[in-house]
Amino acid sequence: MSASTPIARSKSAALARILDNVPKGYHRYTCGTVAARKAEALAQKFHTLYGIGCSPAQRLIRKGKGLANVVLVMHWPVDAEKVEWLLLATDGKGLETETLRDVGDKQRLKWLGYELARHTNRAKVMWTWRRTKEEMTELHALIAMQANQHNTAAISETLERIARQPGFRGVRTQSWALCEAALQRGYDGPLPHLYFVQKTNHGERLALD
């Protein structure tokens, strides 16, 4: 099997890749930005150094040797000039030159405008994405202002924009709280449908040497 890594063209695909890997033990991370023209070279560098394109069998061998396994998440929209990247690593040796943080730290992982958070489902700890506290404060303030102006059309537009954001569990919970805030302030227009994020393909494959 040829080595490769997926390239996410959408935020939903990039964020879903993180949610899929954190429960598998990929809990250490570092991130950055690179010019799109250098993104393939960066992915190749990470494969050479950390084996980001390794197969499941190769990852088992690395684990047996005490080496960390690593995945690369790249948010690379079509025609973008800059690419956001994030490395996720398991416990193990080999990344001593990287400054890694833990996704479970008090200062939460924030990426692409969202923050990673735990939630409990039937006594099982799971992970989700949600808007930052700062963004939620701004959205509540915006809805309050529009309600004070009795601008139903503006509130409807704001709620529709909110509903179009990635429908992870944490985001949907916040979206419904914003809908409720609008209703409490007298909004009597239609409420948007809050979509669930479906099982998402992590992206087209980038071949690695």
Short mmCIF file of N, CA and C in Angstrom, two decimals, residues 71-208:
data_model
loop_
_atom_site.label_atom_id
_atom_site.label_comp_id
_atom_site.label_asym_id
_atom_site.label_seq_id
_atom_site.Cartn_x
_atom_site.Cartn_y
_atom_site.Cartn_z
N VAL A 71 -0.52 11.44 12.97
CA VAL A 71 -1.36 11.73 11.81
C VAL A 71 -1.30 13.22 11.54
N LEU A 72 -1.44 13.56 10.28
CA LEU A 72 -1.44 14.96 9.86
C LEU A 72 -2.85 15.34 9.41
N VAL A 73 -3.33 16.45 9.91
CA VAL A 73 -4.62 17.00 9.48
C VAL A 73 -4.32 18.29 8.73
N MET A 74 -4.78 18.40 7.49
CA MET A 74 -4.56 19.60 6.70
C MET A 74 -5.89 20.16 6.22
N HIS A 75 -6.14 21.43 6.53
CA HIS A 75 -7.32 22.13 5.98
C HIS A 75 -6.82 22.95 4.81
N TRP A 76 -7.14 22.48 3.61
CA TRP A 76 -6.59 23.06 2.38
C TRP A 76 -7.72 23.29 1.38
N PRO A 77 -8.49 24.36 1.54
CA PRO A 77 -9.57 24.66 0.60
C PRO A 77 -9.01 24.89 -0.80
N VAL A 78 -9.82 24.60 -1.79
CA VAL A 78 -9.42 24.83 -3.18
C VAL A 78 -9.10 26.32 -3.37
N ASP A 79 -7.99 26.61 -4.01
CA ASP A 79 -7.53 27.97 -4.32
C ASP A 79 -7.05 28.75 -3.09
N ALA A 80 -6.93 28.09 -1.94
CA ALA A 80 -6.43 28.78 -0.74
C ALA A 80 -4.94 29.10 -0.91
N GLU A 81 -4.52 30.24 -0.39
CA GLU A 81 -3.11 30.62 -0.44
C GLU A 81 -2.35 30.07 0.76
N LYS A 82 -3.07 29.84 1.85
CA LYS A 82 -2.45 29.29 3.07
C LYS A 82 -3.18 28.02 3.49
N VAL A 83 -2.43 27.11 4.09
CA VAL A 83 -2.97 25.83 4.55
C VAL A 83 -2.77 25.73 6.06
N GLU A 84 -3.85 25.41 6.78
CA GLU A 84 -3.75 25.18 8.22
C GLU A 84 -3.45 23.69 8.45
N TRP A 85 -2.44 23.40 9.26
CA TRP A 85 -2.10 22.01 9.51
C TRP A 85 -2.04 21.74 11.02
N LEU A 86 -2.25 20.47 11.37
CA LEU A 86 -2.20 20.06 12.77
C LEU A 86 -1.69 18.62 12.83
N LEU A 87 -0.68 18.40 13.66
CA LEU A 87 -0.17 17.05 13.91
C LEU A 87 -0.78 16.51 15.19
N LEU A 88 -1.24 15.27 15.15
CA LEU A 88 -1.72 14.56 16.33
C LEU A 88 -0.81 13.36 16.55
N ALA A 89 -0.38 13.16 17.79
CA ALA A 89 0.57 12.07 18.08
C ALA A 89 0.13 11.28 19.31
N THR A 90 0.47 9.99 19.28
CA THR A 90 0.26 9.14 20.44
C THR A 90 1.45 9.31 21.39
N ASP A 91 1.40 8.64 22.52
CA ASP A 91 2.57 8.58 23.38
C ASP A 91 3.69 7.84 22.66
N GLY A 92 4.92 8.16 22.99
CA GLY A 92 6.05 7.48 22.37
C GLY A 92 7.17 8.43 22.03
N LYS A 93 8.27 7.86 21.59
CA LYS A 93 9.46 8.64 21.27
C LYS A 93 9.41 9.14 19.82
N GLY A 94 10.30 10.11 19.55
CA GLY A 94 10.48 10.53 18.17
C GLY A 94 10.07 11.93 17.83
N LEU A 95 9.37 12.61 18.76
CA LEU A 95 8.93 13.97 18.48
C LEU A 95 9.54 14.98 19.46
N GLU A 96 10.72 14.67 19.94
CA GLU A 96 11.33 15.51 20.96
C GLU A 96 11.60 16.93 20.46
N THR A 97 11.73 17.11 19.15
CA THR A 97 12.01 18.45 18.63
C THR A 97 10.73 19.28 18.46
N GLU A 98 9.56 18.67 18.63
CA GLU A 98 8.29 19.38 18.50
C GLU A 98 7.78 19.81 19.88
N THR A 99 7.18 20.97 19.93
CA THR A 99 6.54 21.45 21.16
C THR A 99 5.10 20.97 21.15
N LEU A 100 4.81 19.93 21.92
CA LEU A 100 3.50 19.30 21.89
C LEU A 100 2.68 19.66 23.12
N ARG A 101 1.38 19.82 22.91
CA ARG A 101 0.44 20.03 24.02
C ARG A 101 -0.53 18.86 24.03
N ASP A 102 -1.29 18.75 25.12
CA ASP A 102 -2.25 17.67 25.25
C ASP A 102 -3.67 18.22 25.04
N VAL A 103 -4.49 17.47 24.28
CA VAL A 103 -5.85 17.94 24.01
C VAL A 103 -6.68 18.03 25.29
N GLY A 104 -6.25 17.33 26.34
CA GLY A 104 -6.98 17.36 27.60
C GLY A 104 -6.54 18.47 28.54
N ASP A 105 -5.58 19.30 28.11
CA ASP A 105 -5.13 20.40 28.96
C ASP A 105 -6.28 21.36 29.26
N LYS A 106 -6.12 22.11 30.36
CA LYS A 106 -7.14 23.08 30.75
C LYS A 106 -7.34 24.11 29.64
N GLN A 107 -6.24 24.53 29.02
CA GLN A 107 -6.35 25.43 27.87
C GLN A 107 -6.65 24.59 26.64
N ARG A 108 -7.89 24.61 26.21
CA ARG A 108 -8.38 23.67 25.22
C ARG A 108 -7.75 23.89 23.84
N LEU A 109 -7.74 22.80 23.07
CA LEU A 109 -7.32 22.90 21.68
C LEU A 109 -8.33 23.75 20.92
N LYS A 110 -7.85 24.82 20.29
CA LYS A 110 -8.69 25.66 19.45
C LYS A 110 -8.10 25.64 18.04
N TRP A 111 -8.95 25.34 17.07
CA TRP A 111 -8.48 25.23 15.69
C TRP A 111 -9.61 25.53 14.73
N LEU A 112 -9.29 26.29 13.71
CA LEU A 112 -10.26 26.67 12.67
C LEU A 112 -11.48 27.37 13.25
N GLY A 113 -11.30 28.07 14.36
CA GLY A 113 -12.38 28.84 14.96
C GLY A 113 -13.24 28.07 15.95
N TYR A 114 -12.89 26.82 16.24
CA TYR A 114 -13.66 26.00 17.18
C TYR A 114 -12.75 25.46 18.27
N GLU A 115 -13.36 25.03 19.39
CA GLU A 115 -12.56 24.45 20.46
C GLU A 115 -13.05 23.03 20.75
N LEU A 116 -12.08 22.17 21.08
CA LEU A 116 -12.37 20.77 21.38
C LEU A 116 -12.88 20.66 22.81
N ALA A 117 -13.93 19.87 23.02
CA ALA A 117 -14.51 19.73 24.36
C ALA A 117 -14.97 18.30 24.58
N ARG A 118 -14.96 17.88 25.84
CA ARG A 118 -15.48 16.55 26.20
C ARG A 118 -16.98 16.65 26.46
N HIS A 119 -17.68 15.55 26.22
CA HIS A 119 -19.06 15.43 26.68
C HIS A 119 -19.30 13.97 27.04
N THR A 120 -20.28 13.71 27.87
CA THR A 120 -20.57 12.36 28.33
C THR A 120 -21.84 11.86 27.68
N ASN A 121 -21.77 10.67 27.11
CA ASN A 121 -22.93 10.04 26.48
C ASN A 121 -23.06 8.63 27.05
N ARG A 122 -24.11 8.41 27.87
CA ARG A 122 -24.34 7.10 28.51
C ARG A 122 -23.09 6.66 29.28
N ALA A 123 -22.58 7.57 30.07
CA ALA A 123 -21.42 7.34 30.96
C ALA A 123 -20.11 7.18 30.19
N LYS A 124 -20.15 7.37 28.87
CA LYS A 124 -18.93 7.27 28.07
C LYS A 124 -18.44 8.66 27.71
N VAL A 125 -17.16 8.92 27.97
CA VAL A 125 -16.59 10.22 27.64
C VAL A 125 -16.30 10.29 26.15
N MET A 126 -16.81 11.33 25.49
CA MET A 126 -16.61 11.50 24.06
C MET A 126 -16.13 12.93 23.80
N TRP A 127 -15.77 13.20 22.56
CA TRP A 127 -15.25 14.50 22.18
C TRP A 127 -16.14 15.15 21.15
N THR A 128 -16.18 16.47 21.17
CA THR A 128 -16.95 17.22 20.18
C THR A 128 -16.27 18.56 19.96
N TRP A 129 -16.79 19.30 18.99
CA TRP A 129 -16.35 20.67 18.74
C TRP A 129 -17.45 21.63 19.13
N ARG A 130 -17.07 22.81 19.59
CA ARG A 130 -18.04 23.86 19.89
C ARG A 130 -17.42 25.21 19.58
N ARG A 131 -18.28 26.22 19.48
CA ARG A 131 -17.79 27.57 19.27
C ARG A 131 -17.05 28.05 20.52
N THR A 132 -16.16 28.99 20.34
CA THR A 132 -15.44 29.54 21.50
C THR A 132 -16.39 30.41 22.33
N LYS A 133 -16.02 30.62 23.57
CA LYS A 133 -16.80 31.47 24.46
C LYS A 133 -16.93 32.87 23.89
N GLU A 134 -15.83 33.36 23.29
CA GLU A 134 -15.84 34.72 22.73
C GLU A 134 -16.84 34.83 21.58
N GLU A 135 -16.88 33.83 20.71
CA GLU A 135 -17.83 33.88 19.60
C GLU A 135 -19.26 33.80 20.09
N MET A 136 -19.52 32.97 21.09
CA MET A 136 -20.88 32.85 21.61
C MET A 136 -21.33 34.16 22.25
N THR A 137 -20.43 34.83 22.94
CA THR A 137 -20.77 36.13 23.55
C THR A 137 -21.15 37.13 22.46
N GLU A 138 -20.39 37.13 21.36
CA GLU A 138 -20.68 38.05 20.26
C GLU A 138 -22.01 37.72 19.59
N LEU A 139 -22.32 36.44 19.43
CA LEU A 139 -23.57 36.05 18.79
C LEU A 139 -24.78 36.40 19.65
N HIS A 140 -24.66 36.16 20.96
CA HIS A 140 -25.76 36.55 21.85
C HIS A 140 -25.97 38.07 21.81
N ALA A 141 -24.88 38.83 21.78
CA ALA A 141 -24.99 40.29 21.72
C ALA A 141 -25.63 40.74 20.41
N LEU A 142 -25.28 40.08 19.32
CA LEU A 142 -25.84 40.44 18.01
C LEU A 142 -27.34 40.18 17.98
N ILE A 143 -27.76 39.01 18.48
CA ILE A 143 -29.20 38.70 18.49
C ILE A 143 -29.95 39.66 19.40
N ALA A 144 -29.37 40.02 20.53
CA ALA A 144 -30.01 40.98 21.44
C ALA A 144 -30.20 42.33 20.76
N MET A 145 -29.18 42.79 20.04
CA MET A 145 -29.28 44.07 19.34
C MET A 145 -30.35 44.03 18.26
N GLN A 146 -30.37 42.95 17.49
CA GLN A 146 -31.36 42.83 16.42
C GLN A 146 -32.78 42.74 16.98
N ALA A 147 -32.92 42.05 18.14
CA ALA A 147 -34.24 41.95 18.77
C ALA A 147 -34.69 43.32 19.28
N ASN A 148 -33.78 44.09 19.86
CA ASN A 148 -34.12 45.43 20.35
C ASN A 148 -34.55 46.34 19.22
N GLN A 149 -34.03 46.06 18.00
CA GLN A 149 -34.41 46.85 16.83
C GLN A 149 -35.66 46.28 16.14
N HIS A 150 -36.19 45.18 16.71
CA HIS A 150 -37.36 44.49 16.14
C HIS A 150 -37.11 44.12 14.68
N ASN A 151 -35.88 43.71 14.39
CA ASN A 151 -35.49 43.38 13.02
C ASN A 151 -35.56 41.86 12.82
N THR A 152 -36.77 41.38 12.55
CA THR A 152 -36.99 39.94 12.40
C THR A 152 -36.18 39.35 11.26
N ALA A 153 -36.07 40.08 10.15
CA ALA A 153 -35.33 39.57 8.99
C ALA A 153 -33.85 39.38 9.34
N ALA A 154 -33.29 40.31 10.10
CA ALA A 154 -31.87 40.21 10.47
C ALA A 154 -31.64 39.03 11.41
N ILE A 155 -32.56 38.81 12.36
CA ILE A 155 -32.42 37.66 13.27
C ILE A 155 -32.51 36.37 12.48
N SER A 156 -33.45 36.30 11.55
CA SER A 156 -33.61 35.10 10.74
C SER A 156 -32.32 34.81 9.96
N GLU A 157 -31.72 35.84 9.41
CA GLU A 157 -30.48 35.68 8.65
C GLU A 157 -29.35 35.21 9.56
N THR A 158 -29.27 35.77 10.77
CA THR A 158 -28.24 35.37 11.74
C THR A 158 -28.41 33.90 12.11
N LEU A 159 -29.63 33.47 12.40
CA LEU A 159 -29.87 32.08 12.79
C LEU A 159 -29.57 31.13 11.64
N GLU A 160 -29.87 31.53 10.40
CA GLU A 160 -29.56 30.69 9.25
C GLU A 160 -28.05 30.53 9.09
N ARG A 161 -27.32 31.61 9.32
CA ARG A 161 -25.85 31.55 9.21
C ARG A 161 -25.28 30.65 10.29
N ILE A 162 -25.85 30.74 11.50
CA ILE A 162 -25.43 29.89 12.61
C ILE A 162 -25.66 28.42 12.27
N ALA A 163 -26.81 28.14 11.65
CA ALA A 163 -27.18 26.76 11.34
C ALA A 163 -26.29 26.15 10.26
N ARG A 164 -25.63 26.99 9.46
CA ARG A 164 -24.77 26.48 8.40
C ARG A 164 -23.38 26.10 8.90
N GLN A 165 -23.07 26.42 10.15
CA GLN A 165 -21.77 26.05 10.69
C GLN A 165 -21.74 24.54 10.96
N PRO A 166 -20.54 23.92 10.98
CA PRO A 166 -20.44 22.46 11.11
C PRO A 166 -21.30 21.92 12.26
N GLY A 167 -22.14 20.92 11.96
CA GLY A 167 -23.12 20.44 12.93
C GLY A 167 -22.63 19.39 13.89
N PHE A 168 -21.49 19.64 14.54
CA PHE A 168 -21.04 18.75 15.60
C PHE A 168 -21.94 18.93 16.82
N ARG A 169 -21.95 17.96 17.69
CA ARG A 169 -22.86 17.97 18.83
C ARG A 169 -22.76 19.26 19.65
N GLY A 170 -21.53 19.67 19.96
CA GLY A 170 -21.35 20.88 20.75
C GLY A 170 -21.84 22.12 20.05
N VAL A 171 -21.59 22.20 18.74
CA VAL A 171 -22.04 23.35 17.95
C VAL A 171 -23.56 23.39 17.89
N ARG A 172 -24.19 22.23 17.66
CA ARG A 172 -25.66 22.18 17.58
C ARG A 172 -26.30 22.61 18.91
N THR A 173 -25.72 22.16 20.02
CA THR A 173 -26.26 22.55 21.33
C THR A 173 -26.21 24.06 21.49
N GLN A 174 -25.10 24.66 21.08
CA GLN A 174 -24.98 26.12 21.17
C GLN A 174 -25.94 26.82 20.21
N SER A 175 -26.12 26.24 19.02
CA SER A 175 -27.03 26.83 18.04
C SER A 175 -28.46 26.86 18.58
N TRP A 176 -28.87 25.77 19.23
CA TRP A 176 -30.22 25.75 19.79
C TRP A 176 -30.35 26.77 20.92
N ALA A 177 -29.30 26.95 21.71
CA ALA A 177 -29.33 27.95 22.78
C ALA A 177 -29.51 29.36 22.19
N LEU A 178 -28.90 29.61 21.04
CA LEU A 178 -29.05 30.91 20.38
C LEU A 178 -30.47 31.07 19.82
N CYS A 179 -31.03 29.99 19.29
CA CYS A 179 -32.42 30.04 18.83
C CYS A 179 -33.36 30.35 19.99
N GLU A 180 -33.13 29.69 21.13
CA GLU A 180 -33.96 29.93 22.31
C GLU A 180 -33.82 31.37 22.79
N ALA A 181 -32.62 31.92 22.72
CA ALA A 181 -32.40 33.31 23.13
C ALA A 181 -33.20 34.26 22.24
N ALA A 182 -33.24 33.96 20.94
CA ALA A 182 -34.02 34.79 20.02
C ALA A 182 -35.51 34.72 20.35
N LEU A 183 -36.01 33.50 20.62
CA LEU A 183 -37.43 33.33 20.97
C LEU A 183 -37.77 34.08 22.25
N GLN A 184 -36.89 34.02 23.23
CA GLN A 184 -37.13 34.69 24.50
C GLN A 184 -37.16 36.21 24.34
N ARG A 185 -36.53 36.71 23.30
CA ARG A 185 -36.51 38.15 23.05
C ARG A 185 -37.61 38.58 22.09
N GLY A 186 -38.53 37.68 21.83
CA GLY A 186 -39.71 38.04 21.04
C GLY A 186 -39.67 37.68 19.58
N TYR A 187 -38.64 37.00 19.15
CA TYR A 187 -38.55 36.60 17.74
C TYR A 187 -39.66 35.60 17.42
N ASP A 188 -40.40 35.84 16.35
CA ASP A 188 -41.50 34.95 15.99
C ASP A 188 -41.39 34.45 14.55
N GLY A 189 -40.18 34.51 14.02
CA GLY A 189 -39.95 34.03 12.66
C GLY A 189 -39.60 32.55 12.66
N PRO A 190 -39.28 32.01 11.50
CA PRO A 190 -38.95 30.58 11.38
C PRO A 190 -37.59 30.27 12.00
N LEU A 191 -37.48 29.06 12.53
CA LEU A 191 -36.21 28.60 13.07
C LEU A 191 -35.54 27.69 12.04
N PRO A 192 -34.23 27.77 11.90
CA PRO A 192 -33.53 26.94 10.90
C PRO A 192 -33.43 25.49 11.36
N HIS A 193 -33.24 24.61 10.40
CA HIS A 193 -32.98 23.21 10.73
C HIS A 193 -31.51 23.08 11.12
N LEU A 194 -31.23 22.43 12.23
CA LEU A 194 -29.86 22.24 12.71
C LEU A 194 -29.38 20.87 12.25
N TYR A 195 -28.47 20.87 11.30
CA TYR A 195 -28.01 19.63 10.69
C TYR A 195 -26.96 18.93 11.54
N PHE A 196 -26.96 17.61 11.48
CA PHE A 196 -25.91 16.79 12.08
C PHE A 196 -24.77 16.65 11.07
N VAL A 197 -23.55 16.60 11.56
CA VAL A 197 -22.44 16.24 10.69
C VAL A 197 -22.52 14.75 10.41
N GLN A 198 -22.64 14.41 9.14
CA GLN A 198 -22.69 13.01 8.75
C GLN A 198 -21.27 12.42 8.78
N LYS A 199 -21.17 11.10 8.71
CA LYS A 199 -19.85 10.46 8.62
C LYS A 199 -19.11 11.08 7.45
N THR A 200 -17.98 11.72 7.73
CA THR A 200 -17.32 12.55 6.73
C THR A 200 -16.03 11.91 6.24
N ASN A 201 -15.87 11.88 4.92
CA ASN A 201 -14.60 11.47 4.33
C ASN A 201 -13.54 12.49 4.71
N HIS A 202 -12.37 12.01 5.10
CA HIS A 202 -11.32 12.93 5.56
C HIS A 202 -10.68 13.72 4.44
N GLY A 203 -10.95 13.36 3.20
CA GLY A 203 -10.44 14.14 2.09
C GLY A 203 -9.73 13.30 1.05
N GLU A 204 -9.41 13.94 -0.08
CA GLU A 204 -8.69 13.26 -1.15
C GLU A 204 -7.27 12.94 -0.69
N ARG A 205 -6.70 11.88 -1.21
CA ARG A 205 -5.40 11.40 -0.75
C ARG A 205 -4.25 12.10 -1.46
N LEU A 206 -3.27 12.51 -0.67
CA LEU A 206 -2.03 13.06 -1.18
C LEU A 206 -0.96 11.99 -1.08
N ALA A 207 -0.39 11.57 -2.21
CA ALA A 207 0.61 10.51 -2.22
C ALA A 207 1.92 11.00 -1.60
N LEU A 208 2.57 10.12 -0.84
CA LEU A 208 3.83 10.43 -0.19
C LEU A 208 4.88 9.41 -0.60
#
